[in-house]
């Protein structure tokens, strides 16, 4: 029994020593983990600060984007207005040019209005960018000679130009 008690005491002492070593190792590991947790919490705090800064910057960028979109929309409206004015000016210039061509040709026979021969000469002098539409609408002299006097007078000519310009989208 004594021997068993001695062995048991030795065994208990050995167990206590092993337990003490394990406890010390666990405490060291626990200290390391606590230190790691503290470091991770500090990093998480820094990341949260960076996140908040980036979030604010993103909001600022969104405002800038919205302002730029407003400016772009303003520029588009301005561009549309400018092109609209240019188109109106081009229509007026085209019409004026056609009227000038007709006036130059009209008096070749010393009479007012366009005779069928003068009308043919007029069609030959129509600018290229208007020729297709012009010929589609105004190729038939008799169609525009409303009073059938074999002369397209200024009112008939104006009506023809109105129709050509409308067809052209001018």
Phi, psi and omega in degrees: 000322179297322180294322178293322179294319179295314181296319180295320179294317178297317180296319179293317178298318179295317179298318179297317179296316179296317178297320179296318178296315180296320178297317179295319178296316180296322177296319179295315178297318178298318177298318178296316179296321178298318178296318179296319179297317179298318178297317179295322178296321178295317179295318179298320178297317179297316179298321179296319177297315179297318178301313180297319177297314179296323178297316178296317179298320179297320177296319178297317179297323178296321177296316179298316179301314181297320178295318180294323178295320176299316179297318180298317177298320176298318178296321179296318178296319178297316179300315179299319180295317180296314180295324177298315178296319178297317179297319177298316179296318180296319177301314181296318180294317179298315180297317179298318179297315179296320177296321179294316179299314180297318180296320179297320184277327187307319187267012179299326179261013177066017177234148180288154180086166180259122174282169178304322179292318179293323178298318177298318177297320178301312181300326179291335183263000178296134180303147185307317184292350179249349189303311185300308181294322182295315181292326179298321184263316193251022184284343185255108181305313187292335178298326183259351175276075188300321182269005176054038179261013179063025177217131173269109182278180186296324178292317179294320178296317179299319178297320179295314179298320178302316182291318179295315181296323179294315179297322182287343186076021183269000000 
